[in-house]
Coordinates of C-alpha atoms in Angstrom, one line a residue:
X238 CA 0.0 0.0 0.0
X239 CA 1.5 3.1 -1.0
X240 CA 1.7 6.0 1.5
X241 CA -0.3 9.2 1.6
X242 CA 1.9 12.6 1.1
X243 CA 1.4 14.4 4.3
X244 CA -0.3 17.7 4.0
X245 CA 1.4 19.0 7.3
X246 CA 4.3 21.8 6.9
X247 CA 7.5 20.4 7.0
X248 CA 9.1 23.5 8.1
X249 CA 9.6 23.1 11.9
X250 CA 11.8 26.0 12.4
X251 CA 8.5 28.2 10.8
X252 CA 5.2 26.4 11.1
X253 CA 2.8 29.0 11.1
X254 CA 4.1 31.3 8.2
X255 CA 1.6 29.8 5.5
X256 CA -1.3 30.3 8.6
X257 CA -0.3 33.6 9.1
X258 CA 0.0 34.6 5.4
X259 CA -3.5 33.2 4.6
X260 CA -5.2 35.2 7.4
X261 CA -3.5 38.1 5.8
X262 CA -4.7 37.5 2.6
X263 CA -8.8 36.9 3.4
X264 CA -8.8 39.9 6.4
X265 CA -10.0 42.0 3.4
X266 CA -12.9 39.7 2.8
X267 CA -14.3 40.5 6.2
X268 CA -16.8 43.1 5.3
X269 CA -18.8 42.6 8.6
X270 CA -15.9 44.4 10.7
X271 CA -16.1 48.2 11.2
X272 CA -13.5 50.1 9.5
X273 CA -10.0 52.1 11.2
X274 CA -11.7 54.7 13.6
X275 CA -9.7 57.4 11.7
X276 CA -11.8 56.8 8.5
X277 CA -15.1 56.7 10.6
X278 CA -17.8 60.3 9.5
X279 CA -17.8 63.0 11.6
X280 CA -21.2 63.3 12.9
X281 CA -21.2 65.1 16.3
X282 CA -21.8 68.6 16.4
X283 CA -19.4 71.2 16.4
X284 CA -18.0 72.6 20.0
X285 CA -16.9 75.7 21.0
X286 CA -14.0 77.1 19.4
X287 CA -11.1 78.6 21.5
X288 CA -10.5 81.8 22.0
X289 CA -7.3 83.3 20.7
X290 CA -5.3 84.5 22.9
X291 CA -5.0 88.7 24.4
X292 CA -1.5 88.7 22.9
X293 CA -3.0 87.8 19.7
X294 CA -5.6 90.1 19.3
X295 CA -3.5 93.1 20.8
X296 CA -0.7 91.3 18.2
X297 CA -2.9 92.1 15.1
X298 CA -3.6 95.7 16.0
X299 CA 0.0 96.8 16.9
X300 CA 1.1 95.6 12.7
X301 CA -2.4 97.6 12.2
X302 CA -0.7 100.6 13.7
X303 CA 2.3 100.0 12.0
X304 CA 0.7 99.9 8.6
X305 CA -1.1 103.5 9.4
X306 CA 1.6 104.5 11.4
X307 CA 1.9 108.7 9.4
X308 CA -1.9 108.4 9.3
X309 CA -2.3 108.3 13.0
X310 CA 1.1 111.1 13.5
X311 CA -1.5 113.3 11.8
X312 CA -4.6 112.6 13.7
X313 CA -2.6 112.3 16.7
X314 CA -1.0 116.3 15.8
X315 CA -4.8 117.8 15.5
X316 CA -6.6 116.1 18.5
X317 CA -3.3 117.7 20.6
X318 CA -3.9 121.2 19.0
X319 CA -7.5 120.6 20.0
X320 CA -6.4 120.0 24.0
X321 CA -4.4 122.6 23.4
X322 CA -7.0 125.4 22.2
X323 CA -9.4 124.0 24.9
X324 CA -6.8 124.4 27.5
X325 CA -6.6 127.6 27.0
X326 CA -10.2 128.7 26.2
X327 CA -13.2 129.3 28.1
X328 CA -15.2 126.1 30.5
X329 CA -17.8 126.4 28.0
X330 CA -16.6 125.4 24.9
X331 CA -15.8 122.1 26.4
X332 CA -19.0 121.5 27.4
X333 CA -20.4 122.4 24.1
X334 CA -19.0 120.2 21.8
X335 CA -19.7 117.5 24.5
X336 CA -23.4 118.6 23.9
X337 CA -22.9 118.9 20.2
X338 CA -21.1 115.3 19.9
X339 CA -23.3 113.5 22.5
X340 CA -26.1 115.0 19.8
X341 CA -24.6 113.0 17.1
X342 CA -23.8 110.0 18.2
X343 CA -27.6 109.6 19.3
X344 CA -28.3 109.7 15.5
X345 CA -25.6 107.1 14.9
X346 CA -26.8 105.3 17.4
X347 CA -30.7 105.5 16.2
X348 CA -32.0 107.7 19.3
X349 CA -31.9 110.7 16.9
X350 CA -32.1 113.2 19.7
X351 CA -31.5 116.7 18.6
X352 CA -29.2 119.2 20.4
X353 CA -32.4 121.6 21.3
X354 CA -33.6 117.9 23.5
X355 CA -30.8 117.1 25.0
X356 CA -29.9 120.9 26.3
X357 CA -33.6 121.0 27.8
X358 CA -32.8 117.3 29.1
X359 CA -29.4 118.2 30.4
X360 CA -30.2 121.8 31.6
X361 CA -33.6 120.9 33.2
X362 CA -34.4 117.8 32.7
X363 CA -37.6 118.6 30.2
X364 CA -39.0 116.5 28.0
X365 CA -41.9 116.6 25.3
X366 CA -44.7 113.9 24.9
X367 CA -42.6 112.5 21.3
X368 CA -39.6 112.3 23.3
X369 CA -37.9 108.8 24.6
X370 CA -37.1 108.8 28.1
X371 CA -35.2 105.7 27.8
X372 CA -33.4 107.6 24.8
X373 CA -32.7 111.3 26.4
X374 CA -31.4 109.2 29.4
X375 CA -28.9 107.1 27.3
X376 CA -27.7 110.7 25.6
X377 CA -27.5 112.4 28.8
X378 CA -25.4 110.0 30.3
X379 CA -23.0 110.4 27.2
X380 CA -23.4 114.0 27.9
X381 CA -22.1 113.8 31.3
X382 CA -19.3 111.4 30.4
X383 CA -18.1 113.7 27.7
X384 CA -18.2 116.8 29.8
X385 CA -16.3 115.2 32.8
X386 CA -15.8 113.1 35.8
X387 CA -13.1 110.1 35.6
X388 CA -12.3 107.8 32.8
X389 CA -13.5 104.5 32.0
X390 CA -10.5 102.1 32.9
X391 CA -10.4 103.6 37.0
X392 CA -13.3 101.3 37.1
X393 CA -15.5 100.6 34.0
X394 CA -18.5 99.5 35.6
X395 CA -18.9 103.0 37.8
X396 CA -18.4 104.6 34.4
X397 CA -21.3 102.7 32.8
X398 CA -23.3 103.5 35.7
X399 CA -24.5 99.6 35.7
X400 CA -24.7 97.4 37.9
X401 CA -25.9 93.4 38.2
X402 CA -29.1 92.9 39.6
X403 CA -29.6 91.6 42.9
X404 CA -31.3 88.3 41.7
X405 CA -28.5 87.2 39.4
X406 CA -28.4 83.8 38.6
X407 CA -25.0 82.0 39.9
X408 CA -24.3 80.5 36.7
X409 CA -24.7 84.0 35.0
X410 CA -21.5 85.8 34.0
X411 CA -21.4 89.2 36.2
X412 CA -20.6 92.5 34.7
X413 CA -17.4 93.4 36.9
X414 CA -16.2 90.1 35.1
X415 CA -17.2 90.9 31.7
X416 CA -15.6 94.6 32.8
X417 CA -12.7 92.6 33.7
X418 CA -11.8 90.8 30.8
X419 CA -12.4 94.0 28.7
X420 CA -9.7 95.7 31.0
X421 CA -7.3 93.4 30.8
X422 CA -7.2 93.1 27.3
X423 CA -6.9 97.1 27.1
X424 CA -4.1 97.0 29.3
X425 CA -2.3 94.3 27.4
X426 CA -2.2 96.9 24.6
X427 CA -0.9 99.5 27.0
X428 CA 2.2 99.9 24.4
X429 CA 0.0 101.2 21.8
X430 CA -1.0 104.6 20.9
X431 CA -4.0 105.6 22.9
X432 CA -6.2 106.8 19.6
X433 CA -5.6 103.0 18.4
X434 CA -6.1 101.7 21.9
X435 CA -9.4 103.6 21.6
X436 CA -10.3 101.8 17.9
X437 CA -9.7 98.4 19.4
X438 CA -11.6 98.8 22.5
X439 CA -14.8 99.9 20.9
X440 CA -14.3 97.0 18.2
X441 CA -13.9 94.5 20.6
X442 CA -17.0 96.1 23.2
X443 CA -19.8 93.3 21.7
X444 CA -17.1 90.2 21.7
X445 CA -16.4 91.2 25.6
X446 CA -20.6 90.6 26.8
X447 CA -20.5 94.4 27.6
X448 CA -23.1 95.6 24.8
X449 CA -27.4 95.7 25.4
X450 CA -29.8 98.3 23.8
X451 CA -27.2 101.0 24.5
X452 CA -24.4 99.6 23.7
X453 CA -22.9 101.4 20.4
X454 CA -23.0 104.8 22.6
X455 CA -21.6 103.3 25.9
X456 CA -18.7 102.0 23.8
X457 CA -18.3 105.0 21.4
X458 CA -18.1 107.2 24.8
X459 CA -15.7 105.4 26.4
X460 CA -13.7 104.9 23.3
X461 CA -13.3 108.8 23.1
X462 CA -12.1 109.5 26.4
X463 CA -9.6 106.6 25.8
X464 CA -7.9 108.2 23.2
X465 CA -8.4 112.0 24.8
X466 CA -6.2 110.2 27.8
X467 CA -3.1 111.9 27.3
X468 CA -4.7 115.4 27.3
X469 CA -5.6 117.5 29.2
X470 CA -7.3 120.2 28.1
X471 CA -9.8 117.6 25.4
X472 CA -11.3 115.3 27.8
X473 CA -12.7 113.4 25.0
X474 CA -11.6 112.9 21.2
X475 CA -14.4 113.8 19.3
X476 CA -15.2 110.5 16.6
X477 CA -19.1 111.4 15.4
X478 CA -18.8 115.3 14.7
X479 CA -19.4 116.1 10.9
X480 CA -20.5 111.8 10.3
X481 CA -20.2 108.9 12.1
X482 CA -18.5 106.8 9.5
X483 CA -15.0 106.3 11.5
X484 CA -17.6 103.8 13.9
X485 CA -18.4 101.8 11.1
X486 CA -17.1 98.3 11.0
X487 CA -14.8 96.3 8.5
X488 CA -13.2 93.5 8.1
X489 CA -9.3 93.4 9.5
X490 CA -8.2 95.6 12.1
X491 CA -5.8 97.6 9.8
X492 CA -9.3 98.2 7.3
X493 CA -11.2 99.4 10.8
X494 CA -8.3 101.2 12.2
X495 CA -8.2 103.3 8.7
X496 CA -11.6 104.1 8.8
X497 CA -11.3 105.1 12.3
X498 CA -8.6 107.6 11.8
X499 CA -10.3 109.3 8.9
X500 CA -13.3 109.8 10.9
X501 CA -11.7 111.2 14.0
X502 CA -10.1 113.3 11.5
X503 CA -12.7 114.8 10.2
X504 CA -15.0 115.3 13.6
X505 CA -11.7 117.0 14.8
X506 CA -11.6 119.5 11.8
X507 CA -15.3 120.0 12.5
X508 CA -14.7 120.7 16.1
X509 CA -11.9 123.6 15.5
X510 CA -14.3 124.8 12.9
X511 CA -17.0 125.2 15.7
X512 CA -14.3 126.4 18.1
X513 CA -13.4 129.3 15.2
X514 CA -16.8 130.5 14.9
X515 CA -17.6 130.5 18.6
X516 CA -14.1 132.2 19.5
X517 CA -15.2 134.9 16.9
X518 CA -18.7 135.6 17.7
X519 CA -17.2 136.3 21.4
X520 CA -15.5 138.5 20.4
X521 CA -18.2 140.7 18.1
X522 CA -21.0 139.7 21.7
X523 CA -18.2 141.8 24.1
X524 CA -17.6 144.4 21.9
X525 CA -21.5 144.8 21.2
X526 CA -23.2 144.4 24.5
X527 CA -20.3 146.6 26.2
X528 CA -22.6 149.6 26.0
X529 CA -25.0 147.7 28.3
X530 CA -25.0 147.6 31.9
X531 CA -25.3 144.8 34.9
X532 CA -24.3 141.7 34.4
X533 CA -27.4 139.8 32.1
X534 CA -25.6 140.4 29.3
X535 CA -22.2 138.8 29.5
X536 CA -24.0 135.9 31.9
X537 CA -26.2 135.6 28.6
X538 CA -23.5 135.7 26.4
X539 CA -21.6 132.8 28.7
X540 CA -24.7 130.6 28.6
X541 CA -25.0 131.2 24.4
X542 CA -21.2 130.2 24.3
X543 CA -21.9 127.0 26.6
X544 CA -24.9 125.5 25.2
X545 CA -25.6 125.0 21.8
X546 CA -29.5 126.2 22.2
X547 CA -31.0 128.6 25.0
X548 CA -34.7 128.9 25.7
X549 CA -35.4 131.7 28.2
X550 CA -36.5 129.4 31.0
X551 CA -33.0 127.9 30.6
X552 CA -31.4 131.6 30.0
X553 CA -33.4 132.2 33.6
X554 CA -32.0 128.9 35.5
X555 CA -28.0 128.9 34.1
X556 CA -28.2 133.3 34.5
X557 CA -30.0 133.8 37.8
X558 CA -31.5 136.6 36.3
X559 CA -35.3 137.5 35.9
X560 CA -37.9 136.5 33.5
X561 CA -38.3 140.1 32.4
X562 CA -34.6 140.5 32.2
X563 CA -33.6 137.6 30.0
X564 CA -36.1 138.4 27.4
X565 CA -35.3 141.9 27.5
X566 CA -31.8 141.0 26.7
X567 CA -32.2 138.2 24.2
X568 CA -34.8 140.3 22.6
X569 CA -32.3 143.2 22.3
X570 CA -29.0 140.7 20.8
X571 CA -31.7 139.2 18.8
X572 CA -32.4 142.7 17.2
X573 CA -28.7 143.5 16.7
X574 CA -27.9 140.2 14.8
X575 CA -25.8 138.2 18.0
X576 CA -29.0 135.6 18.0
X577 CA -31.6 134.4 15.9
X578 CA -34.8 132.4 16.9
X579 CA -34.8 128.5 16.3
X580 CA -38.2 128.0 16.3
X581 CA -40.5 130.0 14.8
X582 CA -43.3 130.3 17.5
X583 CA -44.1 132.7 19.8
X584 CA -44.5 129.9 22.9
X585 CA -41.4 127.4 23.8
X586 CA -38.8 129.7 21.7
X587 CA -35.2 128.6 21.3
X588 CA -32.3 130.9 20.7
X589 CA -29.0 130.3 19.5
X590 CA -25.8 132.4 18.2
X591 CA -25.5 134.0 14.9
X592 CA -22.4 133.5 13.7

C-alpha cells in the first residue's frame, strides 16, 4: 500500500508562516468588521471654538498701527492742538462740543435726539410727549461722560453706571467680570497709541458681553475718552462730529483702524471749525453788549457760548437773572444780529448764536 503525502508543513523552524499569510490575505474579505476609527464620519456637532489668545488680538492691531503708522502722527497732531486750544479757552466750549457730539452720536446710534432735546434734558431735565425717556437718558449719560468726571478704565462699571441685579443667577456671567476681561485686554495693549487703543476697544465692546440696547454709545463714549487720555485740556476725542462713519465696522483691524482715523479726523476738523466760529462771535458779543450795563448780558453771552440752544426758562436757570430781564436781553441781541430764533413760534422759543 502506498503511502499518503502528508499535507502537514514540513518546516519546523516556521510552522505558522503559511497560517499567518493566509489570514493576511482573506482579512480584506471581512466586510462585517467596522473600519479604522480614523476613516469613521464626523457626525457630532461642532463645539466651541477657543478663543485666541489677548497677545494675539492686541498682536494684530499693533502691525495695524504699523501699517497706518503717518496716518495716526497726523490725527494724533490735531486732536493735541485741540487740548491745546481747549486748555486755554473758556469752560464752556468744552462742554459744548460734548453737547454737540453726544447729539450725534444719538443719531448714529438711532435715538436721533436733537441738540435743542438734549440741552432742555441736560439743563432741566424737560421732555416733550414725542420724546424717549429711555433715549434722552442714554444721551444724557454720554453727555455727562463727555463733559467730565473720571475715565472709564479707573473702574469701567462706575463709568457705565450699571450694575448686576440683585437676583443674578449664579451661573450667569457678572458685569465686573465681563468689565474685567475687557480691561485686561486694554491693558495688554498698553504699548499702543491711545487713539488705536481707543479703535480696538470699541471693536472689541460686543465680543467682551458688555453691549445691550445702548451699547454702540456706551462704547463710542468710552472709546473717546480713551484716546483723549493723554490730554488735558480735550477730555474726550471727538469721533461722530461732521459723520459717524470712523464707527463703522470692516473687516481686518488695519481696514477698521483706517476708517477710524479718517473719521476722528474729520470730527476733529469740524470741532476747531465750531471752536473758530464761537471764538469769533465772542469776540463781536463783548464788543456789542459793552454799552449795556449789569451783568445779564455777559451771563447771557456765557450761557450762548456754553450751550448750543437757549430757551429763556434755561437763560433764567443757568443766569440767575429774571424772567423780564432775559427776554429783555435776548430780545435786544436778537435785534442786533448776536441771535436768531430756532423756532419760529411765539410759545417754547429757542435761541441760538449767529455767527
Amino acid at each position: 500500500m502506498k503511502p499518503q503525502a502528508s499535507t502537514l508543513n514540513d518546516d519546523f523552524d516556521n510552522p505558522l508562516i503559511t497560517i499567518e499569510g493566509e489570514a493576511e490575505a482573506h482579512e480584506d474579505d471581512l466586510w462585517f468588521l467596522p473600519g479604522p476609527l480614523e476613516e469613521e464620519p464626523d457626525d457630532l456637532p461642532p463645539g466651541p471654538r477657543a478663543e485666541p489668545p489677548e497677545t494675539a488680538v492686541v498682536n494684530d492691531w499693533a502691525k495695524a498701527e504699523g501699517l497706518h503708522a503717518a496716518r495716526l502722527a497726523r490725527v494724533a497732531g490735531r486732536l493735541g492742538a485741540l487740548d491745546d486750544r481747549l486748555q486755554r479757552g473758556p469752560e464752556g466750549w468744552r462742554h459744548r462740543l460734548a453737547l454737540i457730539e453726544a447729539a450725534d452720536l444719538s443719531w448714529f446710534a438711532g435715538d436721533r435726539v436733537s441738540s435743542d432735546r438734549l440741552a432742555l434734558w441736560v439743563s432741566m431735565r424737560l421732555s416733550g410727549a414725542q420724546d424717549d425717556p429711555n433715549a434722552l437718558a442714554r444721551v444724557g449719560w454720554a453727555a455727562r461722560r463727555l463733559i467730565g468726571g473720571p475715565g472709564p478704565e479707573a473702574d469701567l462699571a462706575a463709568f457705565l453706571d450699571r450694575r448686576d441685579p440683585e437676583t443674578i443667577e449664579d451661573s450667569a456671567e457678572r458685569l465686573q467680570d465681563r468689565a474685567g476681561g475687557w480691561l485686561d485686554v486694554m491693558a495688554a495693549a498698553a504699548e499702543l497709541h491711545p487713539v488705536t487703543r481707543a479703535c480696538m476697544g470699541f471693536h472689541l465692546w460686543s465680543l467682551a458681553g458688555l453691549g445691550h440696547h445702548g451699547d454702540q454709545i456706551e462704547a463710542a463714549v468710552t472709546a473717546s475718552r480713551i484716546a483723549a487720555s493723554d490730554g488735558s485740556g480735550a477730555i474726550f476725542a471727538p469721533l461722530a462730529m461732521g459723520g459717524a462713519g470712523g464707527l463703522r465696522a470692516s473687516s481686518s483691524p488695519a481696514e477698521r483702524l483706517a476708517r477710524w482715523l479718517d473719521g476722528m479726523n474729520s470730527a476733529i476738523l469740524t470741532a476747531m471749525r465750531h471752536l473758530d466760529e464761537i471764538e469769533a462771535w465772542g469776540s463781536r458779543a463783548e464788543e456789542t453788549t459793552s454799552q449795556l450795563s449789569g451783568r445779564t448780558p455777559m451771563a447771557l453771552c456765557s450761557a450762548l457760548t456754553e450751550w448750543p440752544l437757549v430757551s429763556a426758562p434755561m437763560a433764567e436757570t443757568l443766569t440767575g437773572a429774571s424772567r423780564t430781564a432775559v427776554q429783555r436781553n435776548l430780545a435786544w441781541m436778537g435785534e442786533r444780529g448776536l441771535i436768531r430764533e430756532v423756532t419760529g413760534q411765539g410759545r417754547f422759543r429757542m435761541w441760538r448764536v449767529a455767527f
